[in-house]
XYZ file of N, CA and C in Angstrom:
627
model
N 11.830 -27.044 6.267
C 11.082 -27.504 4.738
C 11.877 -27.384 3.597
N 11.966 -27.981 2.979
C 12.766 -28.164 2.085
C 11.980 -26.576 0.562
N 12.855 -26.430 -0.229
C 12.090 -25.819 -1.331
C 11.056 -25.630 -1.929
N 11.216 -27.332 -1.696
C 10.113 -27.378 -2.726
C 8.283 -27.432 -2.193
N 8.346 -27.380 -0.644
C 7.691 -27.766 0.317
C 6.748 -25.691 0.070
N 8.463 -25.172 0.478
C 8.345 -23.606 0.328
C 7.770 -22.940 -0.674
N 8.085 -23.753 -2.361
C 7.150 -23.353 -2.989
C 5.736 -23.847 -3.368
N 5.726 -24.938 -2.990
C 4.339 -25.186 -2.699
C 3.014 -24.138 -1.902
N 3.947 -23.944 -0.357
C 3.264 -23.241 -0.076
C 2.518 -21.435 -0.267
N 3.720 -21.202 -1.265
C 3.967 -19.683 -1.691
C 3.186 -19.523 -2.532
N 2.699 -21.091 -3.452
C 2.705 -20.276 -4.614
C 3.814 -19.800 -5.674
N 5.360 -19.645 -5.146
C 5.899 -19.355 -5.974
C 7.209 -20.386 -6.734
N 7.008 -20.102 -8.173
C 8.050 -21.245 -8.447
C 9.057 -21.627 -7.766
N 9.764 -23.176 -7.681
C 11.840 -22.961 -7.713
C 12.135 -21.676 -8.610
N 12.327 -21.816 -9.550
C 12.922 -21.020 -10.040
C 13.003 -19.756 -9.706
N 11.829 -19.313 -9.683
C 11.630 -17.684 -8.956
C 12.147 -17.822 -8.151
N 11.983 -18.880 -6.953
C 12.754 -18.407 -5.683
C 14.408 -18.789 -5.519
N 14.648 -19.428 -6.494
C 16.337 -19.269 -6.450
C 16.695 -18.320 -6.921
N 15.831 -17.435 -7.608
C 16.234 -15.982 -8.160
C 16.200 -15.410 -7.437
N 15.381 -14.959 -6.184
C 15.459 -13.982 -5.285
C 16.376 -14.240 -4.623
N 16.752 -15.275 -4.109
C 17.694 -15.951 -3.618
C 18.675 -15.200 -4.301
N 19.236 -15.094 -5.302
C 20.449 -15.074 -5.360
C 20.922 -13.700 -6.000
N 19.154 -12.368 -6.068
C 19.021 -11.112 -5.997
C 19.460 -10.757 -4.306
N 19.304 -11.416 -3.604
C 19.932 -11.050 -1.892
C 17.958 -10.181 -1.173
N 17.203 -10.934 -1.871
C 16.089 -10.479 -1.739
C 15.162 -11.510 -0.336
N 15.219 -12.318 -0.661
C 14.916 -13.737 0.187
C 16.173 -14.056 0.971
N 16.506 -14.128 2.406
C 17.542 -14.911 3.396
C 17.902 -16.085 2.561
N 18.924 -16.746 3.004
C 19.658 -18.069 2.416
C 18.994 -18.939 4.259
N 18.784 -20.211 3.123
C 18.523 -20.959 4.584
C 19.247 -21.235 5.177
N 18.984 -22.515 5.925
C 20.208 -23.331 6.993
C 20.979 -24.376 5.773
N 21.694 -24.274 5.733
C 22.611 -25.132 5.053
C 22.759 -26.719 5.860
N 22.178 -27.383 4.960
C 22.227 -29.339 5.193
C 23.249 -29.492 4.575
N 23.155 -29.306 2.937
C 24.898 -29.936 2.844
C 25.010 -28.852 1.725
N 25.362 -29.789 0.661
C 26.351 -28.488 -1.006
C 25.503 -28.245 -1.067
N 23.945 -29.242 -1.309
C 23.426 -28.608 -2.736
C 21.894 -28.881 -1.967
N 21.701 -28.799 -0.395
C 20.603 -28.827 -0.019
C 20.522 -27.743 1.347
N 19.058 -26.715 1.289
C 18.668 -26.490 2.368
C 18.043 -26.135 3.004
N 17.621 -25.725 4.231
C 15.939 -25.681 4.975
C 15.838 -24.375 5.219
N 14.696 -24.161 4.765
C 13.503 -22.940 5.369
C 12.740 -22.971 6.603
N 11.988 -21.427 6.685
C 11.224 -22.062 7.711
C 9.830 -20.830 7.639
N 9.201 -20.536 8.523
C 7.896 -19.087 8.114
C 8.548 -18.621 7.877
N 9.575 -17.742 8.398
C 10.589 -16.897 8.287
C 10.494 -16.518 6.947
N 10.641 -17.746 6.151
C 10.582 -17.353 4.320
C 9.502 -17.204 4.117
N 8.927 -18.316 4.526
C 7.775 -18.317 3.700
C 6.691 -16.650 3.890
N 6.960 -15.633 5.473
C 6.655 -14.883 4.782
C 6.959 -13.964 4.164
N 8.708 -13.650 4.134
C 9.342 -13.240 2.892
C 8.629 -13.093 2.182
N 9.038 -14.422 1.603
C 8.730 -14.871 -0.092
C 6.625 -13.979 0.000
N 5.924 -14.502 0.689
C 5.097 -13.766 0.196
C 5.042 -12.493 0.006
N 4.894 -11.772 0.899
C 6.534 -10.144 1.189
C 6.661 -9.512 -0.475
N 7.305 -10.584 -0.815
C 8.140 -10.380 -2.063
C 6.950 -10.375 -3.223
N 6.556 -11.539 -3.155
C 5.294 -11.598 -3.811
C 4.468 -10.403 -3.612
N 3.737 -10.062 -3.171
C 2.808 -9.200 -3.127
C 3.708 -7.610 -3.719
N 4.591 -7.209 -3.293
C 5.918 -6.168 -3.857
C 6.062 -5.860 -4.884
N 6.249 -6.834 -5.436
C 6.485 -7.297 -7.353
C 4.903 -7.398 -7.996
N 4.233 -8.434 -7.044
C 3.298 -8.676 -8.403
C 2.120 -7.513 -8.480
N 1.519 -6.873 -6.781
C 1.160 -6.186 -6.436
C 1.196 -4.728 -7.055
N 2.302 -4.442 -5.842
C 2.636 -3.078 -5.863
C 3.543 -2.564 -6.940
N 3.880 -3.849 -8.187
C 4.201 -2.917 -9.195
C 6.189 -2.853 -9.306
N 6.662 -2.966 -7.893
C 7.873 -1.984 -7.681
C 9.325 -3.043 -8.964
N 9.842 -3.195 -9.148
C 11.058 -3.437 -9.677
C 12.068 -4.376 -8.505
N 13.166 -5.439 -8.756
C 13.233 -5.983 -7.938
C 14.230 -5.106 -7.279
N 15.379 -4.445 -7.975
C 15.877 -3.737 -7.170
C 15.174 -2.713 -6.346
N 13.755 -2.294 -6.586
C 13.823 -1.209 -5.164
C 13.157 -1.869 -4.278
N 12.152 -3.794 -4.711
C 11.606 -4.008 -3.414
C 12.796 -4.186 -2.848
N 14.156 -4.813 -2.934
C 15.413 -4.556 -1.935
C 15.530 -3.764 -1.263
N 15.609 -2.494 -2.118
C 15.145 -1.593 -1.117
C 14.872 -1.331 0.235
N 13.242 -1.947 0.019
C 11.862 -1.581 0.079
C 12.495 -2.764 1.442
N 12.778 -3.858 1.431
C 13.064 -5.263 2.369
C 13.868 -4.724 3.129
N 15.474 -4.083 2.870
C 16.352 -3.161 3.978
C 15.410 -2.338 4.755
N 14.781 -1.485 4.222
C 14.327 -0.117 5.146
C 13.224 -0.971 6.053
N 12.904 -1.969 5.981
C 11.699 -2.786 6.349
C 12.518 -2.967 7.593
N 13.896 -3.969 7.300
C 14.378 -4.789 8.090
C 15.109 -4.076 9.840
N 16.085 -2.986 8.793
C 15.814 -1.265 10.090
C 15.005 -1.127 10.654
N 13.536 -1.016 10.403
C 12.638 0.192 10.851
C 11.388 -1.249 11.348
N 11.715 -2.444 11.561
C 11.051 -3.625 12.136
C 10.656 -3.362 13.216
N 10.635 -3.048 14.358
C 10.388 -2.872 15.168
C 9.033 -1.716 15.402
N 9.143 -0.723 14.543
C 8.104 0.706 14.789
C 7.112 0.009 13.468
N 5.673 -0.404 13.681
C 4.498 -0.771 12.979
C 4.393 0.418 12.046
N 4.425 1.830 12.684
C 4.326 2.997 12.015
C 4.658 2.697 9.990
N 6.023 2.590 10.532
C 6.658 3.265 9.028
C 7.029 1.422 9.104
N 6.989 0.537 9.119
C 6.617 -0.550 8.878
C 4.882 -0.450 7.679
N 4.315 0.093 7.918
C 3.096 0.061 7.154
C 3.640 1.272 5.950
N 4.387 2.674 6.101
C 4.122 3.176 5.958
C 5.384 3.505 4.176
N 5.845 2.329 4.847
C 7.483 1.681 3.707
C 6.562 0.681 3.062
N 5.680 -0.052 3.113
C 5.725 -0.898 2.876
C 4.439 -0.323 1.193
N 3.418 0.502 2.191
C 2.878 0.851 0.819
C 3.150 2.407 0.162
N 4.064 2.178 -0.372
C 4.753 3.630 -0.217
C 4.299 5.021 0.028
N 3.438 5.228 1.420
C 3.541 5.939 2.269
C 4.563 6.984 2.578
N 5.995 6.286 2.187
C 6.612 7.393 2.520
C 7.920 6.390 1.800
N 8.986 8.138 0.695
C 9.543 8.068 0.102
C 10.924 7.449 0.644
N 11.830 6.155 0.086
C 13.148 5.414 0.019
C 14.065 6.815 0.452
N 13.422 7.573 -0.695
C 14.851 8.660 -0.106
C 14.810 10.127 0.432
N 13.566 10.370 1.120
C 12.995 11.078 2.227
C 13.250 12.493 1.297
N 12.699 12.669 0.278
C 12.678 14.157 -0.013
C 11.382 14.579 0.053
N 11.426 15.847 0.432
C 10.077 16.540 0.360
C 9.648 16.516 -0.904
N 8.513 17.198 -0.789
C 7.173 18.105 -1.991
C 7.810 18.933 -2.378
N 8.230 19.795 -3.376
C 8.506 20.712 -4.126
C 7.367 21.980 -4.628
N 8.016 22.901 -3.683
C 7.203 23.603 -3.204
C 5.983 24.475 -4.618
N 4.825 24.654 -4.834
C 3.731 25.088 -5.460
C 2.599 25.208 -4.996
N 1.976 26.383 -5.928
C 0.547 26.686 -4.942
C -0.356 25.357 -4.310
N -0.416 24.796 -4.949
C -1.227 23.278 -4.880
C -0.467 22.807 -3.805
N 0.902 22.396 -3.520
C 1.646 22.097 -2.648
C 0.551 22.619 -1.358
N 1.318 23.923 -1.275
C 0.438 24.465 0.078
C -0.471 24.671 -0.192
N -1.804 24.329 -0.642
C -2.977 23.955 -0.457
C -2.905 22.750 0.278
N -2.352 21.648 -0.601
C -2.372 20.277 0.695
C -1.738 20.243 1.562
N -0.695 21.305 2.223
C -0.553 21.919 3.654
C -1.632 21.606 4.557
N -2.617 23.016 3.583
C -3.419 23.891 4.521
C -4.414 22.388 4.778
N -4.712 21.824 3.699
C -5.929 20.665 4.156
C -5.352 19.796 5.555
N -4.521 19.126 5.111
C -2.936 18.685 6.163
C -3.924 19.558 7.453
N -3.268 20.424 8.043
C -3.362 21.060 9.229
C -4.882 21.649 9.384
N -5.293 21.854 8.591
C -7.205 21.957 8.897
C -7.868 20.099 10.009
N -7.000 19.728 9.270
C -7.355 18.458 9.559
C -7.250 17.870 10.781
N -5.735 18.451 10.606
C -5.183 17.995 12.142
C -4.106 16.812 11.849
N -3.996 16.240 10.442
C -3.118 14.963 10.344
C -2.050 15.225 10.611
N -1.190 13.742 10.460
C -0.038 13.477 10.807
C 0.594 12.658 9.906
N 1.247 13.287 8.580
C 1.716 12.941 7.070
C 2.651 13.231 7.201
N 3.526 11.621 7.140
C 4.963 12.206 6.455
C 5.341 13.495 4.882
N 6.560 14.250 5.341
C 6.507 15.275 4.525
C 6.939 14.774 3.113
N 7.543 13.179 3.283
C 7.274 12.793 1.747
C 6.623 12.243 0.806
N 5.680 11.701 1.393
C 4.596 11.184 1.082
C 3.807 11.514 0.325
N 3.927 10.651 -0.702
C 3.731 10.811 -2.863
C 2.425 10.990 -2.831
N 1.483 10.538 -2.032
C 0.088 11.670 -1.669
C 0.235 12.795 -1.777
N 0.799 13.017 -0.803
C 1.023 15.169 -0.428
C 1.544 15.502 -2.232
N 2.046 15.200 -3.028
C 2.353 15.305 -4.371
C 1.072 15.100 -5.472
N 0.540 13.590 -5.088
C -0.629 13.336 -6.071
C -1.384 14.120 -5.874
N -1.774 14.590 -4.738
C -3.466 15.589 -4.615
C -2.854 16.621 -4.738
N -1.788 17.379 -5.190
C -1.099 19.049 -5.737
C -1.648 18.473 -6.948
N -0.998 17.448 -8.011
C -0.945 17.544 -8.971
C -2.730 17.133 -9.262
N -3.539 16.609 -8.870
C -4.839 16.471 -9.159
C -5.483 18.008 -9.399
N -5.304 18.915 -8.251
C -5.376 20.003 -7.895
C -4.821 21.051 -9.332
N -3.703 20.774 -9.651
C -3.748 21.688 -10.354
C -3.427 21.425 -11.852
N -4.066 20.135 -12.021
C -4.677 19.872 -13.041
C -6.014 20.094 -13.539
N -7.097 20.120 -12.138
C -8.070 20.749 -12.298
C -7.834 22.334 -12.724
N -7.194 23.312 -12.014
C -7.257 23.943 -12.265
C -6.837 24.344 -13.812
N -5.900 23.515 -14.408
C -5.872 23.691 -15.355
C -6.435 23.843 -16.729
N -7.721 22.622 -17.144
C -8.744 22.480 -17.438
C -9.847 23.650 -16.899
N -9.488 24.370 -16.106
C -10.676 25.256 -16.005
C -11.432 25.102 -14.765
N -11.443 24.035 -13.857
C -12.262 23.819 -12.739
C -11.703 23.328 -11.875
N -11.769 24.473 -10.902
C -10.440 24.892 -9.705
C -11.166 24.080 -8.819
N -10.766 23.274 -7.765
C -11.265 22.813 -6.655
C -10.725 23.497 -5.427
N -11.499 24.446 -5.090
C -10.595 24.877 -3.427
C -10.701 23.819 -2.699
N -9.393 23.860 -1.871
C -9.109 22.999 -0.598
C -10.307 22.190 0.506
N -10.355 23.842 1.008
C -11.721 23.178 1.603
C -13.570 22.521 1.014
N -13.033 22.172 -0.081
C -14.249 21.261 -0.942
C -13.626 19.779 -0.327
N -12.802 19.821 -0.286
C -12.414 18.334 -0.515
C -12.279 17.544 1.931
N -12.806 18.870 2.450
C -12.875 18.532 3.490
C -14.197 17.059 3.976
N -15.059 17.273 3.862
C -16.021 16.181 3.984
C -15.380 14.536 3.111
N -14.791 14.897 1.457
C -14.285 13.359 1.528
C -12.914 12.921 2.588
N -12.241 14.145 2.473
C -11.199 14.017 3.575
C -11.962 12.978 5.199
N -12.510 13.664 5.415
C -13.647 12.607 6.435
C -14.104 11.594 6.235
N -14.624 11.004 5.373
C -14.733 9.829 4.836
C -13.435 9.217 5.094
N -12.903 9.432 3.888
C -11.619 8.498 4.315
C -10.980 8.202 5.726
N -11.258 9.243 6.189
C -11.070 9.181 7.691
C -11.551 8.058 8.504
N -12.756 7.513 8.255
C -13.418 6.714 8.633
C -13.050 5.214 7.917
N -12.637 5.330 6.055
C -12.096 4.021 5.740
C -10.944 3.599 6.442
N -10.150 4.591 6.783
C -9.050 4.518 7.213
C -9.072 3.419 9.281
N -9.742 3.580 9.887
C -10.317 3.163 10.535
C -10.500 1.749 10.341
N -11.592 1.521 9.018
C -11.772 0.149 8.992
C -10.451 -0.802 8.495
N -9.328 0.196 7.587
C -8.334 -0.282 7.225
C -7.629 -1.211 8.106
N -7.303 -0.265 9.603
C -6.253 -0.226 10.340
C -7.209 -1.299 11.548
N -8.210 -1.258 11.289
C -8.819 -2.357 12.578
C -8.503 -3.588 11.668
N -8.116 -3.980 10.815
C -7.851 -5.240 9.799
C -6.947 -6.011 9.943
N -5.553 -4.572 10.615
C -4.074 -5.392 10.774
C -4.428 -5.598 12.598
N -4.640 -4.497 13.153
C -5.032 -5.618 14.718
C -4.602 -6.922 15.082
N -3.575 -6.305 15.924
C -3.047 -8.323 15.723
C -2.400 -8.524 15.367
N -1.598 -8.423 14.496
C -0.766 -8.688 13.624
C 0.918 -8.574 14.134
N 1.461 -9.319 14.650
C 2.382 -8.470 15.217
C 3.464 -8.915 14.281
N 3.908 -9.598 13.730
C 5.342 -10.599 12.491
C 5.397 -8.969 11.835
N 6.366 -8.258 11.727
C 6.231 -7.393 10.645
C 6.437 -7.921 9.337
N 6.749 -9.129 9.233
C 6.998 -9.182 7.091
C 5.285 -9.252 7.038
N 4.573 -10.234 7.729
C 3.190 -10.455 7.025
C 1.855 -9.175 7.704
N 2.649 -7.736 8.615
C 1.622 -6.764 8.877
C 1.917 -6.169 7.539
N 3.103 -6.346 6.769
C 3.662 -5.454 5.627
C 2.644 -6.019 4.623
N 2.878 -7.444 4.651
C 2.370 -8.359 3.246
C 0.810 -7.831 3.663
N -0.345 -8.160 4.522
C -1.431 -8.410 4.969
C -2.123 -6.569 4.873
N -1.006 -5.459 4.915
C -1.268 -4.271 4.898
C -1.824 -3.859 3.269
N -0.488 -4.561 2.450
C -0.312 -3.946 1.321
C -1.692 -4.786 -0.023
N -2.087 -5.788 0.450
C -2.974 -6.690 -0.425
C -4.053 -6.378 -0.308
N -4.613 -5.501 1.517
C -5.894 -5.257 1.423
C -6.314 -3.417 0.639
N -4.409 -2.796 0.991
C -4.672 -1.745 0.287
C -4.936 -1.480 -1.161
N -4.240 -2.496 -1.647
C -3.469 -1.622 -3.021
C -5.069 -2.785 -3.985
N -5.411 -4.394 -3.021
C -6.265 -4.946 -3.744
C -7.689 -4.177 -3.873
N -7.757 -3.668 -2.552
C -9.095 -3.527 -1.798
C -9.844 -1.885 -2.945
N -8.809 -1.152 -3.436
C -9.123 -0.201 -3.887
C -9.967 0.087 -5.289
N -9.641 -0.771 -6.106
C -10.886 -1.301 -6.966
C -12.174 -0.834 -6.529
N -12.084 -2.361 -5.626
C -13.771 -2.158 -4.847
C -13.991 -1.069 -4.248
N -13.286 -0.104 -3.860
C -13.472 1.007 -3.213
C -14.898 1.598 -4.290
N -14.080 2.139 -5.763
C -13.958 2.639 -6.548
C -15.165 2.135 -6.804
N -15.187 0.268 -7.303
C -16.417 0.516 -7.769
C -17.861 0.902 -7.167
N -17.892 0.681 -5.413
C -18.586 0.874 -4.572
C -19.253 1.983 -4.876
N -18.553 3.137 -5.061
C -18.456 4.723 -5.218
C -19.447 5.019 -6.150
N -18.808 4.452 -7.620
C -19.923 4.557 -8.785
C -21.185 4.371 -8.780
N -21.115 2.633 -7.812
C -22.306 2.417 -7.773
C -23.681 3.035 -6.688
N -23.081 3.882 -5.918
C -23.294 5.074 -4.877
C -23.558 6.282 -5.811
N -22.924 6.490 -6.582
C -23.465 7.802 -7.451
C -24.701 7.072 -8.407
N -24.718 5.743 -9.293
C -26.001 5.866 -9.719
C -26.883 5.485 -8.832
N -27.411 5.339 -7.884
C -27.950 4.795 -6.824
C -28.570 6.399 -6.749
N -27.932 6.768 -6.160
C -28.001 8.830 -6.271
C -28.603 9.412 -6.555
N -28.117 9.416 -8.094
C -28.832 10.056 -9.100
C -30.148 9.030 -9.453
N -30.460 8.287 -9.306
C -31.290 7.171 -9.846
C -32.751 8.177 -8.386
N -31.667 7.839 -7.350
C -33.034 8.627 -6.390
C -33.194 10.002 -6.605
N -32.492 10.942 -7.332
C -32.481 12.063 -7.700
C -33.387 12.892 -8.759
N -33.265 11.818 -9.711
C -33.760 12.368 -11.065
C -34.608 11.335 -11.461
N -34.537 10.145 -11.492
C -35.240 8.682 -12.578
C -36.457 8.764 -11.894
N -37.295 8.573 -13.174
C -38.763 8.898 -12.706
C -38.997 7.683 -11.999
N -38.638 6.464 -13.085
C -38.227 5.154 -12.597
C -37.722 4.139 -12.365
N -37.152 3.039 -11.927
C -35.781 2.394 -11.031
C -35.402 2.363 -12.706
N -34.145 2.294 -12.547
C -33.220 1.870 -13.941
C -32.110 0.565 -13.561
N -32.747 -0.327 -13.984
C -31.899 -1.632 -13.658
C -29.897 -1.192 -14.752
């Protein structure tokens, strides 16, 4: 396909596609002449992933280039592809800093028997949350998170079920990214509605719509 068709099918403007080509995010097409190139389905998949990384995950162009490079190196490892696309693994590979809360997160992961990368940003995010709660005078003991973690396991199964059968690493990465990032607000909304329903069941004298 020519660039105009690539633009139409991807929803990305020709100007932006040319920018991605100049920045080395999108591989060059097959040169037909000095001014014409031809693109294929791999370019379309790559372009959709680039758009998702920048537009959905909010990465910078330079970080997106790093992620794409890492994905290319790990394309045969579906687990690594998912981790890199979703930001579950830091590109730097740095581990978590020592802190009491980080040790609690380690204890939680150990109790659950989870296989979580040592550089996973979610580790520090959870440790920071525990520290914030402690600082506000509302400490949360890590064992209290176990029931929530079990629910998260069930959600993860549903998530990964929707990725079964996808072989192309670029398509897998894009689908996982969209499914995770765009679905999170819906999951939060469902939790809020479930809380309202449970509160009404426990406390309301009449149905409150």
